[in-house]
Coordinates of C-alpha atoms in Angstrom, one line a residue:
Chain A
X1 CA 72.3 -8.1 186.3
X2 CA 76.1 -7.6 186.5
X3 CA 78.4 -8.0 189.5
X4 CA 81.9 -7.2 190.5
X5 CA 83.8 -9.8 192.5
X6 CA 87.2 -9.9 194.2
X7 CA 89.2 -12.1 196.5
X8 CA 92.1 -11.0 198.7
X9 CA 94.0 -12.7 201.5
X10 CA 95.1 -10.7 204.5
X11 CA 97.9 -11.8 206.8
X12 CA 96.1 -10.8 210.0
X13 CA 93.3 -11.9 212.2
X14 CA 89.6 -11.8 211.1
X15 CA 89.0 -9.6 214.1
X16 CA 91.3 -6.9 212.7
X17 CA 89.9 -7.2 209.2
X18 CA 86.3 -7.1 210.5
X19 CA 87.0 -3.9 212.5
X20 CA 88.4 -2.3 209.3
X21 CA 85.1 -3.1 207.6
X22 CA 82.6 -2.5 210.3
X23 CA 83.6 0.7 212.0
X24 CA 83.7 4.3 210.7
X25 CA 87.4 4.6 211.9
X26 CA 88.4 1.4 210.1
X27 CA 86.7 2.3 206.8
X28 CA 88.3 5.7 206.9
X29 CA 91.8 4.1 206.9
X30 CA 91.5 2.2 203.6
X31 CA 88.5 3.4 201.5
X32 CA 88.0 7.2 202.1
X33 CA 89.2 9.4 204.9
X34 CA 85.8 11.2 204.7
X35 CA 83.7 8.4 206.2
X36 CA 81.0 9.4 208.6
X37 CA 77.7 8.2 210.1
X38 CA 77.0 5.1 212.1
X39 CA 77.9 1.5 211.1
X40 CA 75.4 -0.5 213.1
X41 CA 72.7 -2.5 211.3
X42 CA 69.8 -0.2 210.3
X43 CA 72.0 2.9 210.3
X44 CA 73.7 4.7 207.4
X45 CA 77.3 5.4 206.5
X46 CA 78.3 8.3 204.3
X47 CA 81.4 8.0 202.1
X48 CA 82.7 11.2 200.5
X49 CA 85.5 11.6 198.0
X50 CA 87.6 14.7 197.6
X51 CA 89.9 15.8 194.8
X52 CA 93.4 17.1 195.4
X53 CA 92.1 20.6 195.8
X54 CA 89.7 19.5 198.5
X55 CA 86.5 19.8 196.4
X56 CA 84.0 16.9 196.7
X57 CA 84.1 14.8 193.6
X58 CA 81.5 12.2 194.6
X59 CA 80.1 10.1 197.4
X60 CA 77.8 7.3 198.4
X61 CA 75.3 6.7 201.2
X62 CA 75.0 3.1 202.4
X63 CA 72.3 1.4 204.5
X64 CA 74.0 -1.2 206.8
X65 CA 72.1 -4.5 206.2
X66 CA 74.3 -7.0 208.0
X67 CA 77.2 -7.0 210.6
X68 CA 78.1 -10.5 211.7
X69 CA 81.2 -10.2 213.8
X70 CA 84.4 -11.5 212.1
X71 CA 82.3 -13.0 209.2
X72 CA 80.2 -10.6 207.2
X73 CA 79.4 -7.0 206.4
X74 CA 76.7 -6.0 203.9
X75 CA 75.4 -2.6 202.7
X76 CA 72.9 -1.3 200.2
X77 CA 73.6 1.9 198.3
X78 CA 70.8 4.4 198.7
X79 CA 72.5 7.5 197.3
X80 CA 75.3 8.1 194.9
X81 CA 75.9 7.7 191.1
X82 CA 72.6 6.4 189.6
X83 CA 74.3 3.1 188.6
X84 CA 75.1 2.4 192.2
X85 CA 71.7 3.1 193.8
X86 CA 70.1 -0.1 194.7
X87 CA 73.3 -2.2 194.4
X88 CA 74.6 -4.2 197.3
X89 CA 78.1 -4.6 198.6
X90 CA 79.1 -7.7 200.6
X91 CA 82.3 -8.6 202.4
X92 CA 82.5 -12.3 203.5
X93 CA 85.4 -13.3 205.7
X94 CA 86.9 -16.8 206.4
X95 CA 90.2 -18.2 207.6
X96 CA 92.5 -20.2 205.2
X97 CA 96.2 -21.0 206.0
X98 CA 97.6 -17.9 207.8
X99 CA 95.2 -15.6 205.9
X100 CA 91.9 -14.0 206.5
X101 CA 90.2 -14.3 203.1
X102 CA 87.9 -11.5 202.0
X103 CA 85.4 -12.4 199.4
X104 CA 84.0 -9.2 198.0
X105 CA 80.9 -8.8 195.8
X106 CA 79.2 -5.6 194.5
X107 CA 75.9 -7.0 193.1
X108 CA 72.8 -6.0 191.3
X109 CA 74.3 -3.6 188.7
X110 CA 71.5 -3.2 186.2
X111 CA 74.0 -3.4 183.4
X112 CA 77.7 -3.9 182.8
X113 CA 79.2 -0.7 181.5
X114 CA 82.6 1.1 181.1
X115 CA 81.8 2.6 184.5
X116 CA 81.3 -0.9 186.0
X117 CA 84.8 -1.8 184.6
X118 CA 86.3 1.3 186.2
X119 CA 84.7 0.5 189.6
X120 CA 85.9 -3.1 189.3
X121 CA 89.5 -2.1 189.0
X122 CA 89.1 0.7 191.6
X123 CA 87.6 -1.8 194.1
X124 CA 90.6 -4.1 193.6
X125 CA 93.0 -1.3 194.3
X126 CA 91.0 -0.3 197.5
X127 CA 90.9 -3.9 198.7
X128 CA 94.7 -4.0 198.3
X129 CA 94.7 -0.8 200.4
X130 CA 92.7 -2.8 203.1
X131 CA 95.3 -5.6 202.9
X132 CA 98.1 -3.1 203.3
X133 CA 96.4 -1.4 206.2
X134 CA 96.2 -4.6 208.2
X135 CA 99.6 -5.9 207.2
X136 CA 101.7 -2.7 207.5
X137 CA 99.5 -0.3 209.5
X138 CA 99.1 2.0 206.5
X139 CA 96.3 1.9 203.9
X140 CA 95.8 4.2 200.9
X141 CA 92.3 5.7 201.4
X142 CA 91.1 8.6 199.2
X143 CA 92.2 11.2 198.6
X144 CA 95.6 9.4 198.8
X145 CA 94.3 6.5 196.7
X146 CA 96.1 5.1 193.7
X147 CA 94.7 6.6 190.5
X148 CA 93.8 4.1 187.8
X149 CA 92.6 6.2 184.9
X150 CA 91.3 9.6 183.8
X151 CA 88.2 9.3 185.9
X152 CA 90.0 8.7 189.2
Chain B
X1 CA 78.1 -16.8 181.8
X2 CA 80.3 -14.6 184.0
X3 CA 82.8 -12.1 183.0
X4 CA 85.6 -10.0 184.5
X5 CA 85.9 -6.4 183.4
X6 CA 88.4 -3.7 184.1
X7 CA 89.4 -0.2 182.9
X8 CA 92.7 1.5 183.3
X9 CA 94.1 4.7 181.8
X10 CA 97.7 4.8 180.8
X11 CA 99.7 8.1 180.4
X12 CA 101.4 7.0 177.2
X13 CA 100.7 6.5 173.5
X14 CA 98.3 3.8 172.2
X15 CA 101.3 2.6 170.1
X16 CA 103.3 1.8 173.3
X17 CA 100.3 0.2 175.0
X18 CA 99.6 -1.9 171.9
X19 CA 103.2 -3.1 171.7
X20 CA 103.0 -4.2 175.3
X21 CA 99.9 -6.3 174.5
X22 CA 100.7 -7.6 171.1
X23 CA 104.4 -8.8 171.3
X24 CA 106.0 -11.6 173.3
X25 CA 108.6 -9.1 174.6
X26 CA 105.9 -6.6 175.7
X27 CA 103.7 -9.2 177.5
X28 CA 106.8 -10.5 179.3
X29 CA 107.3 -7.1 180.9
X30 CA 104.0 -6.8 182.7
X31 CA 102.2 -10.2 182.9
X32 CA 104.7 -13.0 183.2
X33 CA 108.4 -13.1 182.3
X34 CA 107.9 -16.6 181.0
X35 CA 106.0 -15.7 177.8
X36 CA 106.8 -17.5 174.6
X37 CA 105.4 -18.5 171.2
X38 CA 104.2 -16.2 168.4
X39 CA 101.7 -13.3 168.8
X40 CA 100.4 -13.1 165.2
X41 CA 96.7 -13.9 164.5
X42 CA 96.3 -17.7 164.2
X43 CA 99.4 -18.4 166.3
X44 CA 99.6 -19.3 170.0
X45 CA 101.2 -17.7 173.0
X46 CA 102.3 -19.7 176.0
X47 CA 102.3 -18.0 179.4
X48 CA 104.0 -19.8 182.3
X49 CA 104.1 -18.9 185.9
X50 CA 106.9 -19.9 188.3
X51 CA 107.0 -19.9 192.1
X52 CA 109.8 -18.3 194.1
X53 CA 111.7 -21.6 193.9
X54 CA 111.6 -21.6 190.1
X55 CA 109.0 -24.4 190.0
X56 CA 106.1 -24.0 187.5
X57 CA 102.9 -23.3 189.3
X58 CA 100.6 -22.9 186.3
X59 CA 100.2 -21.6 182.8
X60 CA 97.9 -20.8 179.9
X61 CA 98.0 -21.3 176.1
X62 CA 96.2 -18.7 174.1
X63 CA 95.1 -18.7 170.5
X64 CA 95.5 -15.2 169.0
X65 CA 92.2 -14.2 167.5
X66 CA 92.6 -10.5 166.7
X67 CA 95.4 -8.0 166.5
X68 CA 94.2 -4.6 165.3
X69 CA 97.1 -2.2 165.6
X70 CA 96.7 0.4 168.4
X71 CA 93.0 -0.7 168.9
X72 CA 92.4 -4.3 169.9
X73 CA 94.0 -7.6 171.0
X74 CA 91.9 -10.7 171.5
X75 CA 92.8 -14.3 172.6
X76 CA 91.0 -17.5 173.4
X77 CA 92.4 -19.8 176.1
X78 CA 92.9 -23.3 174.8
X79 CA 94.9 -24.8 177.7
X80 CA 95.2 -24.0 181.4
X81 CA 93.0 -24.4 184.5
X82 CA 89.7 -25.9 183.3
X83 CA 87.7 -22.8 184.3
X84 CA 89.8 -20.8 181.7
X85 CA 89.6 -23.2 178.8
X86 CA 87.3 -21.7 176.2
X87 CA 87.2 -18.2 177.8
X88 CA 88.2 -15.2 175.8
X89 CA 90.3 -12.2 176.8
X90 CA 90.0 -8.8 175.0
X91 CA 91.9 -5.6 175.3
X92 CA 90.2 -2.6 173.6
X93 CA 92.2 0.6 173.4
X94 CA 91.1 4.2 172.8
X95 CA 92.3 7.8 173.5
X96 CA 90.7 10.0 176.2
X97 CA 92.3 13.2 177.5
X98 CA 96.1 12.4 177.8
X99 CA 95.4 8.7 178.4
X100 CA 95.3 5.5 176.5
X101 CA 92.2 3.8 178.0
X102 CA 92.4 0.0 178.1
X103 CA 89.1 -1.7 178.4
X104 CA 89.7 -5.3 179.5
X105 CA 87.3 -8.2 179.5
X106 CA 87.8 -11.9 180.3
X107 CA 84.5 -13.4 179.0
X108 CA 82.6 -16.7 178.8
X109 CA 83.4 -18.1 182.3
X110 CA 80.9 -20.9 182.7
X111 CA 80.2 -19.8 186.3
X112 CA 81.2 -17.2 188.8
X113 CA 83.3 -18.8 191.6
X114 CA 85.8 -17.9 194.2
X115 CA 88.5 -18.6 191.6
X116 CA 86.9 -16.1 189.3
X117 CA 87.0 -13.5 192.2
X118 CA 90.7 -14.3 192.6
X119 CA 91.4 -13.9 188.9
X120 CA 89.4 -10.6 188.9
X121 CA 91.6 -9.0 191.5
X122 CA 94.8 -10.5 190.0
X123 CA 93.9 -9.1 186.6
X124 CA 93.5 -5.6 188.2
X125 CA 96.9 -5.9 189.7
X126 CA 98.5 -7.0 186.4
X127 CA 96.8 -4.2 184.5
X128 CA 98.3 -1.8 187.0
X129 CA 101.6 -3.4 186.2
X130 CA 101.0 -2.7 182.5
X131 CA 100.2 1.0 183.4
X132 CA 103.4 1.2 185.5
X133 CA 105.5 -0.4 182.7
X134 CA 104.4 2.3 180.2
X135 CA 104.6 5.2 182.7
X136 CA 107.8 4.3 184.5
X137 CA 109.6 1.7 182.3
X138 CA 109.1 -1.0 185.0
X139 CA 106.2 -3.4 185.3
X140 CA 105.8 -6.2 187.9
X141 CA 105.4 -9.4 185.8
X142 CA 105.4 -12.8 187.5
X143 CA 107.3 -14.1 189.4
X144 CA 107.9 -10.5 190.7
X145 CA 104.1 -9.9 190.8
X146 CA 102.2 -8.5 193.8
X147 CA 100.6 -11.3 195.8
X148 CA 97.0 -10.8 196.6
X149 CA 96.0 -13.9 198.6
X150 CA 97.0 -17.5 199.7
X151 CA 96.6 -18.7 196.1
X152 CA 99.0 -16.2 194.6

């Protein structure tokens, strides 16, 4: 089993960071503008990604497993690229100094591949978009996301 | 054993990317300005990091294990934070479309910790600095690096 892990510190309250992780509107402001569904535990969220020409280039459906206010959000991927199906994504929040620390993990990859490496870098860039959203009011969600390689 | 992996694609020749990875001058333009030593196989490179006030906040010494022109650079960390000592860092290059793909791995972490998560995000940001250096002429090496959390 492989996993991707990241750590960012956001200058902002854990309430604000939690809202950006636990609501459809919040997620749409840093990950992908095309976020829909319902974010309560037991519901599903759909994330779609569009290319510059508006065509869908991919997407994920996540079951919401946990929502613990200001502390934790956890999902399981039930549809998407086959490498993602069955993997889990966790955001753990805590306070340190003036920062809300986000400990991110994308767990249960069956193997570590070049695609995993791509997703690792891309997650880092999206988490920096989350940081920017809270600190400046403007994230960089898809399709305005920063491109990292020839895949996206 | 844990590992950090990333993938970036640089719009530029593998020769240019290789020079940025295999020479002291190149490394100083995207990772840390305070890079010294000799980058030939069997030699050591010293990377120092300074805070905004000019004080040293940390550093690493790497043994150069491999330099395969335009294809691969590999180091082993021999001094630095204890979690890093004994770990290996590999950059593998290949061509795809108009991109030089950099497959990055930081291997042999004894365990996966919060510090590993920090380093994973920080590596992504530095690899984006390498991409920016080749594509625009300007990287963001320390101490002008993008801060990701309360640790750096």
